[in-house]
């Protein structure tokens, strides 16, 4: 009986080492593949934006007028950047100055989906950092974001004038990846 348990006890000591080695090789291959982890495939690319209608962020004003909410129908007719954000999101704060600069381009329209946020905090966030959005739709339970295939905030989409999702950027826009994002924008035919 003792002879039968000896191989099992050795296996118990060897198995964690083997599992560790296999995982280490997988991680090494992933890290050295040159693939950008932000480039996750999206089933929605080159498909129409999902059907949705989002109420405005109550009390948000621009030039003394209420900033509207928006729906899928509002994303047709011109190139639109759709940014999913929240005031509680640290990376959203980091990318915000870049969004303010992007919004200055008259050839595009920038709109925001405010996900699972406190309205007062969202208004304070935009009041402190500036409001780059032509429209802000509130997604209080995250349902619309799920329909867009959002993994987490921030995520940014480029929608063509035909209402089709042409690009999805996962994570914050940064000075390092902004030029690549702008290149994607330039590739979209304008209406």
PDB file of C-alpha atoms in Angstrom:
ATOM      1  CA  UNK A   1       0.000   0.000   0.000  1.00  0.00           C
ATOM      2  CA  UNK A   2       2.825   2.414   0.799  1.00  0.00           C
ATOM      3  CA  UNK A   3       4.357   1.777  -2.625  1.00  0.00           C
ATOM      4  CA  UNK A   4       1.137   2.928  -4.391  1.00  0.00           C
ATOM      5  CA  UNK A   5       0.952   6.224  -2.467  1.00  0.00           C
ATOM      6  CA  UNK A   6       4.587   7.178  -3.179  1.00  0.00           C
ATOM      7  CA  UNK A   7       3.974   8.027  -6.879  1.00  0.00           C
ATOM      8  CA  UNK A   8       0.839   9.955  -5.909  1.00  0.00           C
ATOM      9  CA  UNK A   9       2.670  12.009  -3.307  1.00  0.00           C
ATOM     10  CA  UNK A  10       5.403  12.831  -5.846  1.00  0.00           C
ATOM     11  CA  UNK A  11       2.703  13.892  -8.333  1.00  0.00           C
ATOM     12  CA  UNK A  12       1.243  16.243  -5.719  1.00  0.00           C
ATOM     13  CA  UNK A  13       4.626  17.985  -5.444  1.00  0.00           C
ATOM     14  CA  UNK A  14       5.361  18.023  -9.199  1.00  0.00           C
ATOM     15  CA  UNK A  15       1.919  19.074 -10.491  1.00  0.00           C
ATOM     16  CA  UNK A  16       2.008  22.700  -9.180  1.00  0.00           C
ATOM     17  CA  UNK A  17       5.416  23.197 -10.802  1.00  0.00           C
ATOM     18  CA  UNK A  18       4.141  21.877 -14.135  1.00  0.00           C
ATOM     19  CA  UNK A  19       1.043  24.085 -13.975  1.00  0.00           C
ATOM     20  CA  UNK A  20       3.224  27.110 -13.140  1.00  0.00           C
ATOM     21  CA  UNK A  21       5.556  26.364 -16.040  1.00  0.00           C
ATOM     22  CA  UNK A  22       2.663  26.042 -18.518  1.00  0.00           C
ATOM     23  CA  UNK A  23       1.132  29.334 -17.330  1.00  0.00           C
ATOM     24  CA  UNK A  24       4.512  31.093 -17.481  1.00  0.00           C
ATOM     25  CA  UNK A  25       4.981  29.971 -21.095  1.00  0.00           C
ATOM     26  CA  UNK A  26       1.459  31.161 -22.018  1.00  0.00           C
ATOM     27  CA  UNK A  27       2.048  34.580 -20.414  1.00  0.00           C
ATOM     28  CA  UNK A  28       5.435  34.911 -22.116  1.00  0.00           C
ATOM     29  CA  UNK A  29       3.960  34.098 -25.526  1.00  0.00           C
ATOM     30  CA  UNK A  30       1.159  36.634 -24.968  1.00  0.00           C
ATOM     31  CA  UNK A  31       3.557  39.364 -23.858  1.00  0.00           C
ATOM     32  CA  UNK A  32       5.945  38.861 -26.751  1.00  0.00           C
ATOM     33  CA  UNK A  33       3.293  38.461 -29.454  1.00  0.00           C
ATOM     34  CA  UNK A  34       3.256  42.207 -30.181  1.00  0.00           C
ATOM     35  CA  UNK A  35      -0.531  42.230 -29.899  1.00  0.00           C
ATOM     36  CA  UNK A  36      -2.057  45.255 -28.184  1.00  0.00           C
ATOM     37  CA  UNK A  37      -4.315  44.078 -25.332  1.00  0.00           C
ATOM     38  CA  UNK A  38      -6.625  47.039 -26.027  1.00  0.00           C
ATOM     39  CA  UNK A  39      -7.358  45.576 -29.469  1.00  0.00           C
ATOM     40  CA  UNK A  40     -10.054  43.168 -28.385  1.00  0.00           C
ATOM     41  CA  UNK A  41     -12.294  41.976 -31.175  1.00  0.00           C
ATOM     42  CA  UNK A  42     -15.790  43.390 -31.225  1.00  0.00           C
ATOM     43  CA  UNK A  43     -18.740  41.576 -32.729  1.00  0.00           C
ATOM     44  CA  UNK A  44     -20.300  44.983 -33.436  1.00  0.00           C
ATOM     45  CA  UNK A  45     -17.633  46.320 -35.795  1.00  0.00           C
ATOM     46  CA  UNK A  46     -19.132  47.272 -39.155  1.00  0.00           C
ATOM     47  CA  UNK A  47     -22.608  46.675 -37.778  1.00  0.00           C
ATOM     48  CA  UNK A  48     -25.305  49.251 -36.961  1.00  0.00           C
ATOM     49  CA  UNK A  49     -25.200  50.797 -33.508  1.00  0.00           C
ATOM     50  CA  UNK A  50     -27.604  49.070 -31.133  1.00  0.00           C
ATOM     51  CA  UNK A  51     -31.071  50.494 -30.704  1.00  0.00           C
ATOM     52  CA  UNK A  52     -31.170  52.744 -27.638  1.00  0.00           C
ATOM     53  CA  UNK A  53     -32.524  56.017 -26.308  1.00  0.00           C
ATOM     54  CA  UNK A  54     -30.783  57.739 -23.402  1.00  0.00           C
ATOM     55  CA  UNK A  55     -32.210  60.582 -21.343  1.00  0.00           C
ATOM     56  CA  UNK A  56     -30.081  63.696 -20.879  1.00  0.00           C
ATOM     57  CA  UNK A  57     -27.973  64.365 -17.795  1.00  0.00           C
ATOM     58  CA  UNK A  58     -30.441  66.567 -15.931  1.00  0.00           C
ATOM     59  CA  UNK A  59     -29.168  70.039 -15.160  1.00  0.00           C
ATOM     60  CA  UNK A  60     -26.201  69.893 -17.561  1.00  0.00           C
ATOM     61  CA  UNK A  61     -26.030  73.127 -19.538  1.00  0.00           C
ATOM     62  CA  UNK A  62     -23.893  74.389 -22.413  1.00  0.00           C
ATOM     63  CA  UNK A  63     -24.146  78.043 -23.435  1.00  0.00           C
ATOM     64  CA  UNK A  64     -27.142  78.358 -21.104  1.00  0.00           C
ATOM     65  CA  UNK A  65     -29.089  75.583 -22.864  1.00  0.00           C
ATOM     66  CA  UNK A  66     -29.718  72.024 -21.685  1.00  0.00           C
ATOM     67  CA  UNK A  67     -27.369  69.425 -23.187  1.00  0.00           C
ATOM     68  CA  UNK A  68     -29.584  66.786 -24.820  1.00  0.00           C
ATOM     69  CA  UNK A  69     -29.555  63.040 -24.421  1.00  0.00           C
ATOM     70  CA  UNK A  70     -29.401  60.980 -27.597  1.00  0.00           C
ATOM     71  CA  UNK A  71     -30.477  57.809 -29.351  1.00  0.00           C
ATOM     72  CA  UNK A  72     -29.197  55.559 -32.103  1.00  0.00           C
ATOM     73  CA  UNK A  73     -31.032  57.703 -34.660  1.00  0.00           C
ATOM     74  CA  UNK A  74     -28.941  60.725 -33.631  1.00  0.00           C
ATOM     75  CA  UNK A  75     -25.754  58.925 -34.696  1.00  0.00           C
ATOM     76  CA  UNK A  76     -26.489  59.108 -38.405  1.00  0.00           C
ATOM     77  CA  UNK A  77     -25.447  61.744 -40.901  1.00  0.00           C
ATOM     78  CA  UNK A  78     -21.915  62.534 -39.711  1.00  0.00           C
ATOM     79  CA  UNK A  79     -18.924  60.913 -38.072  1.00  0.00           C
ATOM     80  CA  UNK A  80     -19.562  60.633 -34.344  1.00  0.00           C
ATOM     81  CA  UNK A  81     -17.282  59.654 -31.494  1.00  0.00           C
ATOM     82  CA  UNK A  82     -19.186  57.930 -28.680  1.00  0.00           C
ATOM     83  CA  UNK A  83     -17.298  57.968 -25.374  1.00  0.00           C
ATOM     84  CA  UNK A  84     -18.488  55.831 -22.448  1.00  0.00           C
ATOM     85  CA  UNK A  85     -17.394  57.481 -19.188  1.00  0.00           C
ATOM     86  CA  UNK A  86     -18.145  58.011 -15.509  1.00  0.00           C
ATOM     87  CA  UNK A  87     -17.048  60.516 -12.875  1.00  0.00           C
ATOM     88  CA  UNK A  88     -15.823  57.696 -10.601  1.00  0.00           C
ATOM     89  CA  UNK A  89     -13.459  56.434 -13.346  1.00  0.00           C
ATOM     90  CA  UNK A  90      -9.831  57.506 -12.843  1.00  0.00           C
ATOM     91  CA  UNK A  91      -8.748  56.779 -16.448  1.00  0.00           C
ATOM     92  CA  UNK A  92     -11.720  58.877 -17.664  1.00  0.00           C
ATOM     93  CA  UNK A  93     -10.194  61.863 -15.877  1.00  0.00           C
ATOM     94  CA  UNK A  94      -6.833  61.176 -17.572  1.00  0.00           C
ATOM     95  CA  UNK A  95      -8.311  61.044 -21.106  1.00  0.00           C
ATOM     96  CA  UNK A  96     -10.702  63.962 -20.651  1.00  0.00           C
ATOM     97  CA  UNK A  97      -8.338  66.751 -21.846  1.00  0.00           C
ATOM     98  CA  UNK A  98      -7.808  64.787 -25.073  1.00  0.00           C
ATOM     99  CA  UNK A  99     -11.571  64.577 -25.585  1.00  0.00           C
ATOM    100  CA  UNK A 100     -11.848  68.325 -25.063  1.00  0.00           C
ATOM    101  CA  UNK A 101      -9.274  68.799 -27.847  1.00  0.00           C
ATOM    102  CA  UNK A 102     -10.980  66.271 -30.156  1.00  0.00           C
ATOM    103  CA  UNK A 103     -14.305  68.072 -29.731  1.00  0.00           C
ATOM    104  CA  UNK A 104     -12.786  71.179 -31.342  1.00  0.00           C
ATOM    105  CA  UNK A 105     -12.691  69.388 -34.721  1.00  0.00           C
ATOM    106  CA  UNK A 106     -15.808  70.581 -36.590  1.00  0.00           C
ATOM    107  CA  UNK A 107     -15.824  67.497 -38.826  1.00  0.00           C
ATOM    108  CA  UNK A 108     -16.819  65.210 -35.964  1.00  0.00           C
ATOM    109  CA  UNK A 109     -19.415  65.112 -33.237  1.00  0.00           C
ATOM    110  CA  UNK A 110     -18.490  63.867 -29.755  1.00  0.00           C
ATOM    111  CA  UNK A 111     -21.211  62.433 -27.521  1.00  0.00           C
ATOM    112  CA  UNK A 112     -20.960  60.722 -24.158  1.00  0.00           C
ATOM    113  CA  UNK A 113     -22.686  57.828 -22.445  1.00  0.00           C
ATOM    114  CA  UNK A 114     -22.509  58.454 -18.704  1.00  0.00           C
ATOM    115  CA  UNK A 115     -22.494  54.956 -17.219  1.00  0.00           C
ATOM    116  CA  UNK A 116     -23.758  54.026 -13.738  1.00  0.00           C
ATOM    117  CA  UNK A 117     -22.989  57.434 -12.289  1.00  0.00           C
ATOM    118  CA  UNK A 118     -24.398  59.826  -9.731  1.00  0.00           C
ATOM    119  CA  UNK A 119     -25.836  62.775 -11.716  1.00  0.00           C
ATOM    120  CA  UNK A 120     -24.436  65.364  -9.297  1.00  0.00           C
ATOM    121  CA  UNK A 121     -20.961  63.834  -9.548  1.00  0.00           C
ATOM    122  CA  UNK A 122     -21.196  63.675 -13.358  1.00  0.00           C
ATOM    123  CA  UNK A 123     -22.162  67.370 -13.561  1.00  0.00           C
ATOM    124  CA  UNK A 124     -19.314  68.316 -11.171  1.00  0.00           C
ATOM    125  CA  UNK A 125     -16.852  66.254 -13.251  1.00  0.00           C
ATOM    126  CA  UNK A 126     -17.806  68.084 -16.457  1.00  0.00           C
ATOM    127  CA  UNK A 127     -17.998  71.422 -14.647  1.00  0.00           C
ATOM    128  CA  UNK A 128     -14.442  71.042 -13.358  1.00  0.00           C
ATOM    129  CA  UNK A 129     -12.847  69.569 -16.504  1.00  0.00           C
ATOM    130  CA  UNK A 130     -15.003  71.038 -19.257  1.00  0.00           C
ATOM    131  CA  UNK A 131     -17.801  69.508 -21.301  1.00  0.00           C
ATOM    132  CA  UNK A 132     -16.613  68.281 -24.706  1.00  0.00           C
ATOM    133  CA  UNK A 133     -19.902  66.495 -25.454  1.00  0.00           C
ATOM    134  CA  UNK A 134     -22.579  67.726 -27.860  1.00  0.00           C
ATOM    135  CA  UNK A 135     -24.953  65.296 -26.104  1.00  0.00           C
ATOM    136  CA  UNK A 136     -24.751  63.235 -22.912  1.00  0.00           C
ATOM    137  CA  UNK A 137     -26.996  60.234 -22.436  1.00  0.00           C
ATOM    138  CA  UNK A 138     -27.423  58.726 -18.995  1.00  0.00           C
ATOM    139  CA  UNK A 139     -27.104  54.946 -18.676  1.00  0.00           C
ATOM    140  CA  UNK A 140     -27.982  54.465 -14.989  1.00  0.00           C
ATOM    141  CA  UNK A 141     -28.034  50.652 -14.958  1.00  0.00           C
ATOM    142  CA  UNK A 142     -25.461  50.018 -17.715  1.00  0.00           C
ATOM    143  CA  UNK A 143     -27.956  48.337 -20.053  1.00  0.00           C
ATOM    144  CA  UNK A 144     -27.129  50.479 -23.095  1.00  0.00           C
ATOM    145  CA  UNK A 145     -23.404  50.012 -22.448  1.00  0.00           C
ATOM    146  CA  UNK A 146     -23.878  46.247 -22.405  1.00  0.00           C
ATOM    147  CA  UNK A 147     -25.685  46.479 -25.757  1.00  0.00           C
ATOM    148  CA  UNK A 148     -22.667  48.386 -27.110  1.00  0.00           C
ATOM    149  CA  UNK A 149     -20.382  45.564 -25.895  1.00  0.00           C
ATOM    150  CA  UNK A 150     -18.624  47.741 -23.320  1.00  0.00           C
ATOM    151  CA  UNK A 151     -16.190  45.865 -21.055  1.00  0.00           C
ATOM    152  CA  UNK A 152     -15.570  48.824 -18.753  1.00  0.00           C
ATOM    153  CA  UNK A 153     -15.115  52.575 -18.773  1.00  0.00           C
ATOM    154  CA  UNK A 154     -13.685  54.342 -20.593  1.00  0.00           C
ATOM    155  CA  UNK A 155     -14.338  52.985 -24.031  1.00  0.00           C
ATOM    156  CA  UNK A 156     -14.636  55.037 -27.184  1.00  0.00           C
ATOM    157  CA  UNK A 157     -16.336  54.191 -30.462  1.00  0.00           C
ATOM    158  CA  UNK A 158     -16.205  55.767 -33.890  1.00  0.00           C
ATOM    159  CA  UNK A 159     -19.554  55.671 -35.677  1.00  0.00           C
ATOM    160  CA  UNK A 160     -19.699  56.402 -39.390  1.00  0.00           C
ATOM    161  CA  UNK A 161     -22.304  58.707 -40.940  1.00  0.00           C
ATOM    162  CA  UNK A 162     -24.210  55.570 -41.935  1.00  0.00           C
ATOM    163  CA  UNK A 163     -24.759  54.682 -38.248  1.00  0.00           C
ATOM    164  CA  UNK A 164     -22.284  51.782 -38.379  1.00  0.00           C
ATOM    165  CA  UNK A 165     -19.676  51.171 -35.662  1.00  0.00           C
ATOM    166  CA  UNK A 166     -16.329  51.542 -37.419  1.00  0.00           C
ATOM    167  CA  UNK A 167     -13.854  51.370 -34.525  1.00  0.00           C
ATOM    168  CA  UNK A 168     -13.788  50.491 -30.836  1.00  0.00           C
ATOM    169  CA  UNK A 169     -11.055  51.741 -28.503  1.00  0.00           C
ATOM    170  CA  UNK A 170     -10.861  50.023 -25.122  1.00  0.00           C
ATOM    171  CA  UNK A 171      -9.362  51.983 -22.246  1.00  0.00           C
ATOM    172  CA  UNK A 172      -8.425  55.634 -22.064  1.00  0.00           C
ATOM    173  CA  UNK A 173      -7.234  57.676 -24.980  1.00  0.00           C
ATOM    174  CA  UNK A 174      -3.686  58.769 -24.178  1.00  0.00           C
ATOM    175  CA  UNK A 175      -1.092  60.954 -25.895  1.00  0.00           C
ATOM    176  CA  UNK A 176       0.601  57.685 -26.969  1.00  0.00           C
ATOM    177  CA  UNK A 177      -2.449  56.183 -28.703  1.00  0.00           C
ATOM    178  CA  UNK A 178      -4.247  59.359 -29.808  1.00  0.00           C
ATOM    179  CA  UNK A 179      -2.565  59.587 -33.231  1.00  0.00           C
ATOM    180  CA  UNK A 180      -3.621  56.004 -34.036  1.00  0.00           C
ATOM    181  CA  UNK A 181      -7.180  56.864 -32.994  1.00  0.00           C
ATOM    182  CA  UNK A 182      -7.135  59.983 -35.190  1.00  0.00           C
ATOM    183  CA  UNK A 183      -5.873  57.851 -38.085  1.00  0.00           C
ATOM    184  CA  UNK A 184      -8.918  55.592 -37.630  1.00  0.00           C
ATOM    185  CA  UNK A 185     -11.078  58.738 -37.717  1.00  0.00           C
ATOM    186  CA  UNK A 186      -9.459  59.907 -40.962  1.00  0.00           C
ATOM    187  CA  UNK A 187     -10.247  56.542 -42.580  1.00  0.00           C
ATOM    188  CA  UNK A 188     -13.997  57.019 -42.084  1.00  0.00           C
ATOM    189  CA  UNK A 189     -15.667  58.642 -45.100  1.00  0.00           C
ATOM    190  CA  UNK A 190     -17.519  61.797 -44.066  1.00  0.00           C
ATOM    191  CA  UNK A 191     -21.049  62.389 -45.287  1.00  0.00           C
TER     192      UNK A 191
END
